[in-house]
Amino acid sequence: MPARAGAQRASRRTSSIHVSGAAFDGVPHVAEQLPVESALRPARRSRPLLFRISRSLVAALILGLLWFTAGSAAHPPSAQAAGKPAAGQKVVIVVGPAASSTGEYIRQANELAGQAEAEGMRVVKIYTPRATWAAVKQKAQNANLLVYLGHGSGYPNRNGGPRHEDRQDGFGLNPCEVHCGTTGPAEYHGADQVRRNIQIAKNGITVLWRLCYASGNAESGIDAPELPSRAQDRQVAIERVDNFASGFLAAGSRVVIAWGWPQKINLPEQLARTNKSINRIFEDKANNTGSPNAFIGKWDYTVQSRRTPGALLHLDPHNVYGHLRAISGDLGMTAADWRGETHDDITAPELTDVAAAAGSVSDAASAPDAIPSFSPNGDAIEETLSIRRTLSESATLRTVVTDSLGAEVISWEETADSGPGTTEWDGLVPEGARAPDGLYAVTMTPRDHAGNAGTPREVPVRVLTPLSSPTASDEAIEVADADALGSSVRFSADLGVPAAVSWKVVDASGNVVKTGPQNEPRDPALDGAQQLFVWDGTDDLSQSVPDGTYRGLVSAVTDAGTVTYGRAVFVGPFRVAFSDSTPARGQQIKVAVLNTEPLGGPLQLEVTQRGLAPYTVAMTQLSDRKSTVTFSLEAAPKGGRATFRILGTDTGGGAEELTLYRWVH
């Protein structure tokens, strides 16, 4: 099927995904896509011999003229090709019958052909109704760039059952020439037939454009979009991409690109005029605003192929439309490789500035070795380890993680461009299990496209997961008024293994104001997983702390290391936000207030500006915790410091007050 799971379904949502029709001025409609010889074929009537010879001669002259014109465009003379490094590269564009999408696909194919011809490339068109398997087998041989638009039949699909690669993951073509119809039906020739019958040129690229299944997508109106947020959807998309690419990679393609939507990327121009890796071209945002007509990059991921040894799959899904962009194969291949430019490269890539970012689970006081740590335990805190690094050139980066005994626990490869970048480990090992707590070594080795291997770089890291991130019973408390409302906060964290647990509270500068239990041996099997500490807003001298923001810290010490987590809590009656912290006289401003304790009535805001008597504005209570007011400052004769007093009463009858100062221009 054509790629309507994303393309046509989304086209009803937005018109921005379609290539502008203005770009195809002068392109004939489907009915006009007839071969030249068909248009010139004489009618079969009895004519005098001289007339028949004359007609034949005229036809021959016309055909010769058309051959010369077409040949000049397809094979530009050296004067035309001067300065065009991609001149002569063979581009084969196949458009199969695609029902109501056929005309649109032909227009897009013609635009791509024009882009290729502008770079001096030799374009061969195989368009419906003459896009038969016999024509593709003959004309696609040794293509440097093979592009197919049409129906896609892939696996896995909604029908289930076994994979049938004689008719899946390949082309959907005309069953016969001309008389079988321009828009359909389609006859499928799958990955097995591609492997056996087509040979792509060295360093060739295949583009599967607007197909169902090729980019991991489904069929329009049949399957839901394959969303990156659902693990099962991702797995289905990966399998579809891997299967569809496998036949074309086996036929000699070094890279297979699958685009479910029209693209803003001018691929021929990128191949002709840059030395970028094909993966970097795939990642071109092309002034995009987040739709699948160029690189999205927010939910993309790279995995190893199961069908093609050594190949990588890079999928770039959209969080609403699903999987509509993918690239497979040697992602480090460059545009210069595609052009066939050769040079002796004996310089190995250099990997420098390698450093892992230390997470909050690494407490400097208890981890003097300063080994960066992370905690992949599912609490959404420090789940991933990021290693910064810089490469002297684009390369394939092999990363191996070994445990404290030197045994490999997981390894992977990724393509990395020159310059700064990051490599991430999510703490998982094969089959999705979590790596046990302990010390690990992450070793990265770069290898460039000429096969030169750089010096490996190693980073020690810790996996520490004994403790979950703590929670707080409230985000604010008020203790200065000495009533029973909002007077304490309860911190809680779950312990997964036996450990020594400590609690403390620090101020905004990191100074300890309250010391809780220290190094208490706790065993979740005996004592329960939940660890608790209640803070009443006082310091170690039992005095109320000043208003401000504090952090409750919990630490757990095991043989693997120390984990320290924190949770912020505010102390004071009100938290206040101004729409402008330095307003002008006469300016309208908005003041929003979050009260710590429940209120017995609306708040009042008293404002004193320089040279004016105090005035009061009533605030509107939006909820039991939030009030707001929008008003204009008085046009005072002078600017200067203004006083803002928030006044109220809690439900216990206690007075609540906070004074703030702002400079008014």
PDB file of N, CA, C and O in Angstrom, residues 399-447:
ATOM      1  N   THR A 399      30.908   1.055  21.562  1.00  0.00           N
ATOM      2  CA  THR A 399      30.923   1.235  23.007  1.00  0.00           C
ATOM      3  C   THR A 399      30.737  -0.119  23.677  1.00  0.00           C
ATOM      4  O   THR A 399      29.826  -0.869  23.337  1.00  0.00           O
ATOM      5  N   VAL A 400      31.630  -0.428  24.616  1.00  0.00           N
ATOM      6  CA  VAL A 400      31.574  -1.689  25.361  1.00  0.00           C
ATOM      7  C   VAL A 400      31.532  -1.370  26.845  1.00  0.00           C
ATOM      8  O   VAL A 400      32.356  -0.596  27.346  1.00  0.00           O
ATOM      9  N   VAL A 401      30.573  -1.955  27.549  1.00  0.00           N
ATOM     10  CA  VAL A 401      30.464  -1.794  28.996  1.00  0.00           C
ATOM     11  C   VAL A 401      30.895  -3.101  29.646  1.00  0.00           C
ATOM     12  O   VAL A 401      30.365  -4.171  29.320  1.00  0.00           O
ATOM     13  N   THR A 402      31.865  -3.015  30.556  1.00  0.00           N
ATOM     14  CA  THR A 402      32.344  -4.193  31.277  1.00  0.00           C
ATOM     15  C   THR A 402      32.150  -3.991  32.771  1.00  0.00           C
ATOM     16  O   THR A 402      32.173  -2.861  33.278  1.00  0.00           O
ATOM     17  N   ASP A 403      31.978  -5.103  33.496  1.00  0.00           N
ATOM     18  CA  ASP A 403      31.793  -5.004  34.946  1.00  0.00           C
ATOM     19  C   ASP A 403      33.135  -4.971  35.657  1.00  0.00           C
ATOM     20  O   ASP A 403      34.199  -4.914  35.029  1.00  0.00           O
ATOM     21  N   SER A 404      33.118  -5.021  36.996  1.00  0.00           N
ATOM     22  CA  SER A 404      34.347  -4.889  37.778  1.00  0.00           C
ATOM     23  C   SER A 404      35.303  -6.046  37.573  1.00  0.00           C
ATOM     24  O   SER A 404      36.499  -5.934  37.888  1.00  0.00           O
ATOM     25  N   LEU A 405      34.818  -7.168  37.014  1.00  0.00           N
ATOM     26  CA  LEU A 405      35.678  -8.312  36.726  1.00  0.00           C
ATOM     27  C   LEU A 405      36.167  -8.323  35.287  1.00  0.00           C
ATOM     28  O   LEU A 405      36.884  -9.233  34.873  1.00  0.00           O
ATOM     29  N   GLY A 406      35.780  -7.306  34.528  1.00  0.00           N
ATOM     30  CA  GLY A 406      36.214  -7.211  33.137  1.00  0.00           C
ATOM     31  C   GLY A 406      35.333  -7.943  32.153  1.00  0.00           C
ATOM     32  O   GLY A 406      35.652  -8.009  30.964  1.00  0.00           O
ATOM     33  N   ALA A 407      34.208  -8.494  32.598  1.00  0.00           N
ATOM     34  CA  ALA A 407      33.297  -9.215  31.704  1.00  0.00           C
ATOM     35  C   ALA A 407      32.378  -8.225  30.994  1.00  0.00           C
ATOM     36  O   ALA A 407      31.849  -7.301  31.618  1.00  0.00           O
ATOM     37  N   GLU A 408      32.177  -8.423  29.686  1.00  0.00           N
ATOM     38  CA  GLU A 408      31.302  -7.541  28.921  1.00  0.00           C
ATOM     39  C   GLU A 408      29.852  -7.774  29.314  1.00  0.00           C
ATOM     40  O   GLU A 408      29.375  -8.910  29.371  1.00  0.00           O
ATOM     41  N   VAL A 409      29.134  -6.678  29.567  1.00  0.00           N
ATOM     42  CA  VAL A 409      27.718  -6.785  29.901  1.00  0.00           C
ATOM     43  C   VAL A 409      26.831  -6.303  28.755  1.00  0.00           C
ATOM     44  O   VAL A 409      25.703  -6.765  28.603  1.00  0.00           O
ATOM     45  N   ILE A 410      27.323  -5.365  27.954  1.00  0.00           N
ATOM     46  CA  ILE A 410      26.575  -4.905  26.781  1.00  0.00           C
ATOM     47  C   ILE A 410      27.517  -4.122  25.879  1.00  0.00           C
ATOM     48  O   ILE A 410      28.515  -3.554  26.346  1.00  0.00           O
ATOM     49  N   SER A 411      27.232  -4.133  24.582  1.00  0.00           N
ATOM     50  CA  SER A 411      28.009  -3.340  23.624  1.00  0.00           C
ATOM     51  C   SER A 411      27.085  -2.910  22.496  1.00  0.00           C
ATOM     52  O   SER A 411      26.053  -3.546  22.239  1.00  0.00           O
ATOM     53  N   TRP A 412      27.437  -1.818  21.831  1.00  0.00           N
ATOM     54  CA  TRP A 412      26.649  -1.341  20.701  1.00  0.00           C
ATOM     55  C   TRP A 412      27.517  -0.443  19.828  1.00  0.00           C
ATOM     56  O   TRP A 412      28.599  -0.014  20.232  1.00  0.00           O
ATOM     57  N   GLU A 413      27.024  -0.186  18.624  1.00  0.00           N
ATOM     58  CA  GLU A 413      27.694   0.715  17.697  1.00  0.00           C
ATOM     59  C   GLU A 413      26.753   1.842  17.308  1.00  0.00           C
ATOM     60  O   GLU A 413      25.538   1.650  17.248  1.00  0.00           O
ATOM     61  N   GLU A 414      27.335   2.991  17.041  1.00  0.00           N
ATOM     62  CA  GLU A 414      26.554   4.134  16.590  1.00  0.00           C
ATOM     63  C   GLU A 414      27.411   4.970  15.652  1.00  0.00           C
ATOM     64  O   GLU A 414      28.644   4.930  15.724  1.00  0.00           O
ATOM     65  N   THR A 415      26.784   5.679  14.743  1.00  0.00           N
ATOM     66  CA  THR A 415      27.520   6.606  13.897  1.00  0.00           C
ATOM     67  C   THR A 415      27.614   7.945  14.607  1.00  0.00           C
ATOM     68  O   THR A 415      26.656   8.399  15.230  1.00  0.00           O
ATOM     69  N   ALA A 416      28.778   8.544  14.523  1.00  0.00           N
ATOM     70  CA  ALA A 416      29.007   9.810  15.213  1.00  0.00           C
ATOM     71  C   ALA A 416      29.715  10.759  14.268  1.00  0.00           C
ATOM     72  O   ALA A 416      30.700  10.386  13.627  1.00  0.00           O
ATOM     73  N   ASP A 417      29.217  11.973  14.168  1.00  0.00           N
ATOM     74  CA  ASP A 417      29.838  12.979  13.317  1.00  0.00           C
ATOM     75  C   ASP A 417      30.979  13.657  14.057  1.00  0.00           C
ATOM     76  O   ASP A 417      31.099  13.572  15.284  1.00  0.00           O
ATOM     77  N   SER A 418      31.827  14.334  13.299  1.00  0.00           N
ATOM     78  CA  SER A 418      32.950  15.032  13.895  1.00  0.00           C
ATOM     79  C   SER A 418      32.455  16.132  14.821  1.00  0.00           C
ATOM     80  O   SER A 418      31.354  16.658  14.667  1.00  0.00           O
ATOM     81  N   GLY A 419      33.303  16.470  15.800  1.00  0.00           N
ATOM     82  CA  GLY A 419      32.940  17.503  16.749  1.00  0.00           C
ATOM     83  C   GLY A 419      32.366  16.918  18.026  1.00  0.00           C
ATOM     84  O   GLY A 419      32.425  15.710  18.273  1.00  0.00           O
ATOM     85  N   PRO A 420      31.786  17.773  18.868  1.00  0.00           N
ATOM     86  CA  PRO A 420      31.250  17.308  20.153  1.00  0.00           C
ATOM     87  C   PRO A 420      29.977  16.494  19.982  1.00  0.00           C
ATOM     88  O   PRO A 420      29.206  16.688  19.041  1.00  0.00           O
ATOM     89  N   GLY A 421      29.770  15.580  20.910  1.00  0.00           N
ATOM     90  CA  GLY A 421      28.566  14.754  20.898  1.00  0.00           C
ATOM     91  C   GLY A 421      28.441  14.031  22.225  1.00  0.00           C
ATOM     92  O   GLY A 421      29.249  14.208  23.137  1.00  0.00           O
ATOM     93  N   THR A 422      27.431  13.199  22.349  1.00  0.00           N
ATOM     94  CA  THR A 422      27.213  12.437  23.575  1.00  0.00           C
ATOM     95  C   THR A 422      26.889  10.993  23.244  1.00  0.00           C
ATOM     96  O   THR A 422      26.289  10.697  22.211  1.00  0.00           O
ATOM     97  N   THR A 423      27.314  10.110  24.125  1.00  0.00           N
ATOM     98  CA  THR A 423      26.939   8.705  24.073  1.00  0.00           C
ATOM     99  C   THR A 423      26.215   8.387  25.375  1.00  0.00           C
ATOM    100  O   THR A 423      26.654   8.810  26.449  1.00  0.00           O
ATOM    101  N   GLU A 424      25.106   7.667  25.292  1.00  0.00           N
ATOM    102  CA  GLU A 424      24.296   7.410  26.476  1.00  0.00           C
ATOM    103  C   GLU A 424      24.149   5.918  26.746  1.00  0.00           C
ATOM    104  O   GLU A 424      24.083   5.112  25.814  1.00  0.00           O
ATOM    105  N   TRP A 425      24.104   5.580  28.022  1.00  0.00           N
ATOM    106  CA  TRP A 425      23.799   4.216  28.458  1.00  0.00           C
ATOM    107  C   TRP A 425      22.648   4.303  29.447  1.00  0.00           C
ATOM    108  O   TRP A 425      22.703   5.066  30.417  1.00  0.00           O
ATOM    109  N   ASP A 426      21.604   3.511  29.177  1.00  0.00           N
ATOM    110  CA  ASP A 426      20.417   3.542  30.028  1.00  0.00           C
ATOM    111  C   ASP A 426      20.485   2.553  31.185  1.00  0.00           C
ATOM    112  O   ASP A 426      19.498   2.344  31.894  1.00  0.00           O
ATOM    113  N   GLY A 427      21.655   1.930  31.381  1.00  0.00           N
ATOM    114  CA  GLY A 427      21.814   1.009  32.495  1.00  0.00           C
ATOM    115  C   GLY A 427      21.241  -0.361  32.259  1.00  0.00           C
ATOM    116  O   GLY A 427      21.250  -1.211  33.169  1.00  0.00           O
ATOM    117  N   LEU A 428      20.767  -0.598  31.041  1.00  0.00           N
ATOM    118  CA  LEU A 428      20.181  -1.898  30.728  1.00  0.00           C
ATOM    119  C   LEU A 428      21.200  -2.781  30.028  1.00  0.00           C
ATOM    120  O   LEU A 428      22.121  -2.309  29.360  1.00  0.00           O
ATOM    121  N   VAL A 429      21.009  -4.079  30.165  1.00  0.00           N
ATOM    122  CA  VAL A 429      21.831  -5.076  29.492  1.00  0.00           C
ATOM    123  C   VAL A 429      20.916  -5.826  28.526  1.00  0.00           C
ATOM    124  O   VAL A 429      19.702  -5.581  28.500  1.00  0.00           O
ATOM    125  N   PRO A 430      21.463  -6.713  27.667  1.00  0.00           N
ATOM    126  CA  PRO A 430      20.590  -7.422  26.718  1.00  0.00           C
ATOM    127  C   PRO A 430      19.392  -8.066  27.392  1.00  0.00           C
ATOM    128  O   PRO A 430      19.436  -8.466  28.553  1.00  0.00           O
ATOM    129  N   GLU A 431      18.306  -8.132  26.639  1.00  0.00           N
ATOM    130  CA  GLU A 431      17.010  -8.650  27.074  1.00  0.00           C
ATOM    131  C   GLU A 431      16.298  -7.706  28.027  1.00  0.00           C
ATOM    132  O   GLU A 431      15.296  -8.064  28.646  1.00  0.00           O
ATOM    133  N   GLY A 432      16.812  -6.461  28.172  1.00  0.00           N
ATOM    134  CA  GLY A 432      16.109  -5.454  28.932  1.00  0.00           C
ATOM    135  C   GLY A 432      16.298  -5.502  30.431  1.00  0.00           C
ATOM    136  O   GLY A 432      15.656  -4.740  31.158  1.00  0.00           O
ATOM    137  N   ALA A 433      17.169  -6.389  30.935  1.00  0.00           N
ATOM    138  CA  ALA A 433      17.405  -6.442  32.372  1.00  0.00           C
ATOM    139  C   ALA A 433      18.250  -5.247  32.811  1.00  0.00           C
ATOM    140  O   ALA A 433      18.986  -4.663  32.023  1.00  0.00           O
ATOM    141  N   ARG A 434      18.157  -4.875  34.106  1.00  0.00           N
ATOM    142  CA  ARG A 434      18.938  -3.774  34.640  1.00  0.00           C
ATOM    143  C   ARG A 434      20.284  -4.276  35.135  1.00  0.00           C
ATOM    144  O   ARG A 434      20.384  -5.329  35.761  1.00  0.00           O
ATOM    145  N   ALA A 435      21.329  -3.534  34.857  1.00  0.00           N
ATOM    146  CA  ALA A 435      22.654  -3.901  35.332  1.00  0.00           C
ATOM    147  C   ALA A 435      22.686  -3.837  36.852  1.00  0.00           C
ATOM    148  O   ALA A 435      22.157  -2.899  37.449  1.00  0.00           O
ATOM    149  N   PRO A 436      23.298  -4.818  37.525  1.00  0.00           N
ATOM    150  CA  PRO A 436      23.386  -4.786  38.992  1.00  0.00           C
ATOM    151  C   PRO A 436      24.188  -3.582  39.467  1.00  0.00           C
ATOM    152  O   PRO A 436      25.032  -3.052  38.744  1.00  0.00           O
ATOM    153  N   ASP A 437      23.940  -3.160  40.687  1.00  0.00           N
ATOM    154  CA  ASP A 437      24.715  -2.073  41.264  1.00  0.00           C
ATOM    155  C   ASP A 437      26.189  -2.437  41.303  1.00  0.00           C
ATOM    156  O   ASP A 437      26.557  -3.598  41.549  1.00  0.00           O
ATOM    157  N   GLY A 438      27.030  -1.448  41.077  1.00  0.00           N
ATOM    158  CA  GLY A 438      28.458  -1.692  41.125  1.00  0.00           C
ATOM    159  C   GLY A 438      29.222  -0.779  40.209  1.00  0.00           C
ATOM    160  O   GLY A 438      28.674   0.155  39.604  1.00  0.00           O
ATOM    161  N   LEU A 439      30.520  -1.060  40.087  1.00  0.00           N
ATOM    162  CA  LEU A 439      31.431  -0.271  39.275  1.00  0.00           C
ATOM    163  C   LEU A 439      31.545  -0.877  37.880  1.00  0.00           C
ATOM    164  O   LEU A 439      31.698  -2.096  37.729  1.00  0.00           O
ATOM    165  N   TYR A 440      31.503  -0.019  36.865  1.00  0.00           N
ATOM    166  CA  TYR A 440      31.606  -0.459  35.472  1.00  0.00           C
ATOM    167  C   TYR A 440      32.612   0.425  34.736  1.00  0.00           C
ATOM    168  O   TYR A 440      32.926   1.539  35.178  1.00  0.00           O
ATOM    169  N   ALA A 441      33.089  -0.098  33.624  1.00  0.00           N
ATOM    170  CA  ALA A 441      33.956   0.680  32.736  1.00  0.00           C
ATOM    171  C   ALA A 441      33.267   0.773  31.377  1.00  0.00           C
ATOM    172  O   ALA A 441      32.839  -0.236  30.814  1.00  0.00           O
ATOM    173  N   VAL A 442      33.140   1.993  30.874  1.00  0.00           N
ATOM    174  CA  VAL A 442      32.562   2.231  29.554  1.00  0.00           C
ATOM    175  C   VAL A 442      33.716   2.601  28.619  1.00  0.00           C
ATOM    176  O   VAL A 442      34.377   3.623  28.817  1.00  0.00           O
ATOM    177  N   THR A 443      33.969   1.756  27.622  1.00  0.00           N
ATOM    178  CA  THR A 443      35.086   1.957  26.699  1.00  0.00           C
ATOM    179  C   THR A 443      34.544   2.248  25.308  1.00  0.00           C
ATOM    180  O   THR A 443      33.729   1.476  24.777  1.00  0.00           O
ATOM    181  N   MET A 444      34.999   3.333  24.712  1.00  0.00           N
ATOM    182  CA  MET A 444      34.561   3.738  23.377  1.00  0.00           C
ATOM    183  C   MET A 444      35.756   3.714  22.424  1.00  0.00           C
ATOM    184  O   MET A 444      36.819   4.252  22.751  1.00  0.00           O
ATOM    185  N   THR A 445      35.543   3.097  21.252  1.00  0.00           N
ATOM    186  CA  THR A 445      36.591   3.009  20.234  1.00  0.00           C
ATOM    187  C   THR A 445      36.046   3.520  18.907  1.00  0.00           C
ATOM    188  O   THR A 445      35.051   2.973  18.406  1.00  0.00           O
ATOM    189  N   PRO A 446      36.662   4.550  18.321  1.00  0.00           N
ATOM    190  CA  PRO A 446      36.183   5.057  17.023  1.00  0.00           C
ATOM    191  C   PRO A 446      36.876   4.355  15.862  1.00  0.00           C
ATOM    192  O   PRO A 446      38.051   3.973  15.950  1.00  0.00           O
ATOM    193  N   ARG A 447      36.153   4.175  14.767  1.00  0.00           N
ATOM    194  CA  ARG A 447      36.713   3.631  13.524  1.00  0.00           C
ATOM    195  C   ARG A 447      36.143   4.431  12.368  1.00  0.00           C
ATOM    196  O   ARG A 447      34.924   4.549  12.236  1.00  0.00           O
TER     197      ARG A 447
END
